[in-house]
PDB file of C-alpha atoms in Angstrom:
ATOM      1  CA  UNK A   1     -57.442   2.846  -3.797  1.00 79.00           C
ATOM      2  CA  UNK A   2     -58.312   4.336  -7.315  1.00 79.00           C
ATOM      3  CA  UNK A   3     -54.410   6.414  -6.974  1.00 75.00           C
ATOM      4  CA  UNK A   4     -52.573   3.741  -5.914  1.00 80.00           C
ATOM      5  CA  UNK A   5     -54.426   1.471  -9.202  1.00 76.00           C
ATOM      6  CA  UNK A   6     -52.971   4.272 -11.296  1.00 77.00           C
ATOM      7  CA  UNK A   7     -49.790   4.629  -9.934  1.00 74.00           C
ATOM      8  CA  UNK A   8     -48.849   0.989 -10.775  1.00 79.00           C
ATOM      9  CA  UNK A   9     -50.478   0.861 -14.006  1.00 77.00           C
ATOM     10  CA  UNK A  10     -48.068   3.993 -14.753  1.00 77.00           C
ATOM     11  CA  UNK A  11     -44.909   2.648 -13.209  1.00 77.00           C
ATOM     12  CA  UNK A  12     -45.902  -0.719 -14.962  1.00 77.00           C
ATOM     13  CA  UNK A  13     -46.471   1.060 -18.552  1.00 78.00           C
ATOM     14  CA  UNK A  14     -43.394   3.639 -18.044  1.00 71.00           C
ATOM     15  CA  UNK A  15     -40.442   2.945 -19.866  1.00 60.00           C
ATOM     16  CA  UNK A  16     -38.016   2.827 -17.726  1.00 56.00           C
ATOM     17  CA  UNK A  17     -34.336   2.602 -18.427  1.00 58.00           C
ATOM     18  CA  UNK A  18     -32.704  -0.596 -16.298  1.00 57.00           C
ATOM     19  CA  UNK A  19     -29.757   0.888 -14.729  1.00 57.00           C
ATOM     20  CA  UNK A  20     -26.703  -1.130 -13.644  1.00 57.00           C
ATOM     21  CA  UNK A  21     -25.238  -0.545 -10.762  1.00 57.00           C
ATOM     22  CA  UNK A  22     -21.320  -1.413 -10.233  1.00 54.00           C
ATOM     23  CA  UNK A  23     -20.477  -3.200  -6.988  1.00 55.00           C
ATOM     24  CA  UNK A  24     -18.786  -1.567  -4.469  1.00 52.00           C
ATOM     25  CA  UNK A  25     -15.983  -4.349  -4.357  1.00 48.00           C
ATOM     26  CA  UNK A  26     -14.741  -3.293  -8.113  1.00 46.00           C
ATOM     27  CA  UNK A  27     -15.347   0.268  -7.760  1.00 45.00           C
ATOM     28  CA  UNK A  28     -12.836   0.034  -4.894  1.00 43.00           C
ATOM     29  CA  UNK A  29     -10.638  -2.581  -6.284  1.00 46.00           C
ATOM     30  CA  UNK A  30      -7.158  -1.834  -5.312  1.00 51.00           C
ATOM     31  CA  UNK A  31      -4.538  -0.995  -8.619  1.00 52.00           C
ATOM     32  CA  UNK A  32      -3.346  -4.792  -9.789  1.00 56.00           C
ATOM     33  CA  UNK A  33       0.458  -4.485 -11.158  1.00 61.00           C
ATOM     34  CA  UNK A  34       4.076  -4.630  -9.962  1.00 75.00           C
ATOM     35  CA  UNK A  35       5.433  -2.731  -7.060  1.00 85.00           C
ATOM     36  CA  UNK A  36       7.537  -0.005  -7.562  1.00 92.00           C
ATOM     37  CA  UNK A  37      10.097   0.735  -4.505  1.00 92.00           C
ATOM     38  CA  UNK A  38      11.146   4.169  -5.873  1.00 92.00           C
ATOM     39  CA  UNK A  39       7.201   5.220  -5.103  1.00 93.00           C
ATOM     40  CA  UNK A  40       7.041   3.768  -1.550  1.00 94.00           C
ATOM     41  CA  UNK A  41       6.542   6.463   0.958  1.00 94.00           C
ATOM     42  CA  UNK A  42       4.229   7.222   4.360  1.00 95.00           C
ATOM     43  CA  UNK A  43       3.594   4.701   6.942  1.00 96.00           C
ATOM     44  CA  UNK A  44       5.029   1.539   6.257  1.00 96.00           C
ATOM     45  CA  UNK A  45       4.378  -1.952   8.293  1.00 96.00           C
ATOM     46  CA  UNK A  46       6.890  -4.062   8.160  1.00 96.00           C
ATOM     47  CA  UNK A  47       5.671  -8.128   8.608  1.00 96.00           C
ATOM     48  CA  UNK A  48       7.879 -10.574  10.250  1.00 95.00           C
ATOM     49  CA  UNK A  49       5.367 -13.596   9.979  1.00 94.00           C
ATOM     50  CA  UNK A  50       5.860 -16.206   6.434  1.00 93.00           C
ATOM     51  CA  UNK A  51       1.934 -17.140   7.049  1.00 94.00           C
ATOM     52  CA  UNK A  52       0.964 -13.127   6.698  1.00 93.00           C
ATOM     53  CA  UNK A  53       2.593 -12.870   3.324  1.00 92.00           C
ATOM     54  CA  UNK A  54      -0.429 -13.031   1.395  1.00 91.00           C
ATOM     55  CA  UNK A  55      -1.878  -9.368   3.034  1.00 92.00           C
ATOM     56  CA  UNK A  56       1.678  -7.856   2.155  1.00 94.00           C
ATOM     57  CA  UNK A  57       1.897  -5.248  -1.178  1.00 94.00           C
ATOM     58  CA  UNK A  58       5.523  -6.594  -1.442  1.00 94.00           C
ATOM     59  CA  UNK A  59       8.792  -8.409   0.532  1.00 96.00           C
ATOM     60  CA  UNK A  60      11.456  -6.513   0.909  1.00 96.00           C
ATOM     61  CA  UNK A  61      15.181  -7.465   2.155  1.00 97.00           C
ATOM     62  CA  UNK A  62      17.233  -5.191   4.536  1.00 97.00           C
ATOM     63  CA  UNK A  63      20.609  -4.633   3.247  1.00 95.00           C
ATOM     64  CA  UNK A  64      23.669  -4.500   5.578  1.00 95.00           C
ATOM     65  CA  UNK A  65      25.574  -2.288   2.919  1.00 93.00           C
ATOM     66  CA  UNK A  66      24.842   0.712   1.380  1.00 93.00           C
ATOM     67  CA  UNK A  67      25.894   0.517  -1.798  1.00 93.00           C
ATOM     68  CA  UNK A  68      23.968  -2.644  -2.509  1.00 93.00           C
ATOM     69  CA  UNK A  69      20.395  -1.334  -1.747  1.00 95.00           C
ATOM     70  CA  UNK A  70      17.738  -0.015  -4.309  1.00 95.00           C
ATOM     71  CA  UNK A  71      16.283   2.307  -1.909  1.00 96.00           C
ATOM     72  CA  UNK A  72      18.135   3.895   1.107  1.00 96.00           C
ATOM     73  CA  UNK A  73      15.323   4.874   3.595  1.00 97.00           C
ATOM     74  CA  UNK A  74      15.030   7.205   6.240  1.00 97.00           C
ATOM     75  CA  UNK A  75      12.556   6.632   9.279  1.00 96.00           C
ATOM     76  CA  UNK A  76      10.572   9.797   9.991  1.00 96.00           C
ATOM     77  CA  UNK A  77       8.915  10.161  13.661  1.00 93.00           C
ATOM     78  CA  UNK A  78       5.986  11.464  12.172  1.00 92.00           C
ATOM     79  CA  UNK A  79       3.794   9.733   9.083  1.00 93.00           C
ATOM     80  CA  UNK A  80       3.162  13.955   7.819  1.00 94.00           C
ATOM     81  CA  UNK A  81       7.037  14.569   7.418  1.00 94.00           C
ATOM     82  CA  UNK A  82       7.226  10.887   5.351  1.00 94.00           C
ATOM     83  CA  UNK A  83       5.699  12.601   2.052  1.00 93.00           C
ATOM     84  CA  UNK A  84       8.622  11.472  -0.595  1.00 93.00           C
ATOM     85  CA  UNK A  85      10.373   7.995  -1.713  1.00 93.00           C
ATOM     86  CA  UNK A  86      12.497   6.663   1.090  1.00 94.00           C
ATOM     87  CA  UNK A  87      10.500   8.402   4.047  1.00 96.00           C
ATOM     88  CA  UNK A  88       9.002   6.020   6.495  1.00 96.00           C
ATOM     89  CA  UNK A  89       7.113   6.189   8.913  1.00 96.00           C
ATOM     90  CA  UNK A  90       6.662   3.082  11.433  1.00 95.00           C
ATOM     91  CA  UNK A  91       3.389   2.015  11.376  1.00 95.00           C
ATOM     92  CA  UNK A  92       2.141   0.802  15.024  1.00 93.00           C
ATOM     93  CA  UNK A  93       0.010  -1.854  13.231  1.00 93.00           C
ATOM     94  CA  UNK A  94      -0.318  -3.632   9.665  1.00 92.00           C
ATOM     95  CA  UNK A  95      -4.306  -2.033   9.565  1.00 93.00           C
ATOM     96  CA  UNK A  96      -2.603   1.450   9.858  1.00 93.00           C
ATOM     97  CA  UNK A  97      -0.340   1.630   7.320  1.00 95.00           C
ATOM     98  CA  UNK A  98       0.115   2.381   3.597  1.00 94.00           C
ATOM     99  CA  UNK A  99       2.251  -0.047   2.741  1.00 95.00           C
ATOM    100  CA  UNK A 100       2.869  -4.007   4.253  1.00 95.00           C
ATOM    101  CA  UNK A 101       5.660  -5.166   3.158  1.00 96.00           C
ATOM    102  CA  UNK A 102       7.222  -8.797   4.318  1.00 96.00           C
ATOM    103  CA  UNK A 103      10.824  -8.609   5.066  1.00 97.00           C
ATOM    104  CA  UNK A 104      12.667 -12.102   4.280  1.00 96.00           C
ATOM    105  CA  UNK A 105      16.564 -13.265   5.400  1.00 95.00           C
ATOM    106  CA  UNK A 106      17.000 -14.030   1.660  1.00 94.00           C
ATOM    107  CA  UNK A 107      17.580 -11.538  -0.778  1.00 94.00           C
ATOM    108  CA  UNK A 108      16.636 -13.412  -3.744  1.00 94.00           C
ATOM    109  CA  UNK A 109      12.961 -13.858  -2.858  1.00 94.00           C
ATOM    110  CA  UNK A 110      13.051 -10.221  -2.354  1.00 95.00           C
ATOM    111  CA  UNK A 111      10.825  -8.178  -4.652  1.00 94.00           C
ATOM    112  CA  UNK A 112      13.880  -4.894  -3.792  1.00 95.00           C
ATOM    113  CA  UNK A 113      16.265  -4.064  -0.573  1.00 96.00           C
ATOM    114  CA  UNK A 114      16.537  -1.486   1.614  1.00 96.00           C
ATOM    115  CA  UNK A 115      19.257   0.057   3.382  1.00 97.00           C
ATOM    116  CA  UNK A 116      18.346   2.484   6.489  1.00 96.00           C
ATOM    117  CA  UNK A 117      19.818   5.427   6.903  1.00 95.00           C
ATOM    118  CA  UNK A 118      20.596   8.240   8.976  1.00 95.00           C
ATOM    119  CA  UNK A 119      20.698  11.286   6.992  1.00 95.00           C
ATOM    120  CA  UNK A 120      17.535  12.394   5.468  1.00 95.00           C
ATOM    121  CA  UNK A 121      18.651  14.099   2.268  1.00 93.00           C
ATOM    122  CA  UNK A 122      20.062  10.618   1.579  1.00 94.00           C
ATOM    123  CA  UNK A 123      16.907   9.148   1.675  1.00 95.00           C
ATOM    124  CA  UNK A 124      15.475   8.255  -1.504  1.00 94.00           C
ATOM    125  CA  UNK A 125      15.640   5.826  -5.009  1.00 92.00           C
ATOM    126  CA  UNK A 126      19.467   5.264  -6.100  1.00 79.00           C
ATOM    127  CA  UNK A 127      18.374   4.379  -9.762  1.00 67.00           C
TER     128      UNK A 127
END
């Protein structure tokens, strides 16, 4: 009984430094800015639903013509081989991927456009 009396009076007289702690939510906060196509590569989830668009990083419009797209993309079989802009891989669900992006019919509520395809060493950023 006498120990624990002096181990309180010296944790109560010690001058101890108040440390603050950061919350895990803000240590982990994802990067808050615009989204840049030419940087958009892995596993990629592509969201049909309006009502989802609020868990999506961007919305993106699929172009029928090359020459109008900002980023021609390539699907990849395997997420390991997508490792450069315009290599996707399909993700089998939107908790899987890298990237969620919300494809629209319009192109002007389209943050960029995409055009698919078929040659890999095509695949990339045309700016």
């Amino acid at each position: 009984m006498f120990f624990s009396f002096l181990l309180t009076a010296a944790l109560a007289l010690g001058s101890a430094q108040p440390t603050v702690s950061v919350p895990a939510v803000a240590a982990h906060a994802p990067a808050v800015g615009p989204l840049e196509p030419c940087k958009i590569f892995g596993s990629v989830y592509l969201e049909t639903d309006p009502a989802r668009r609020g868990y999506c990083h961007g919305t993106v419009y699929v172009e029928p013509e090359e020459a109008f797209a900002d980023v021609l993309v390539f699907k990849e079989s395997n997420k390991l081989f997508a490792d450069k802009a315009g290599l996707w891989a399909d993700a089998p669900a939107r908790d899987f991927a890298d990237y969620v992006l919300l494809v629209v019919t319009d192109r002007s509520r389209a943050d960029f456009s995409i055009h698919y395809t078929k040659v890999r060493s095509f695949a990339g950023c045309k700016n």
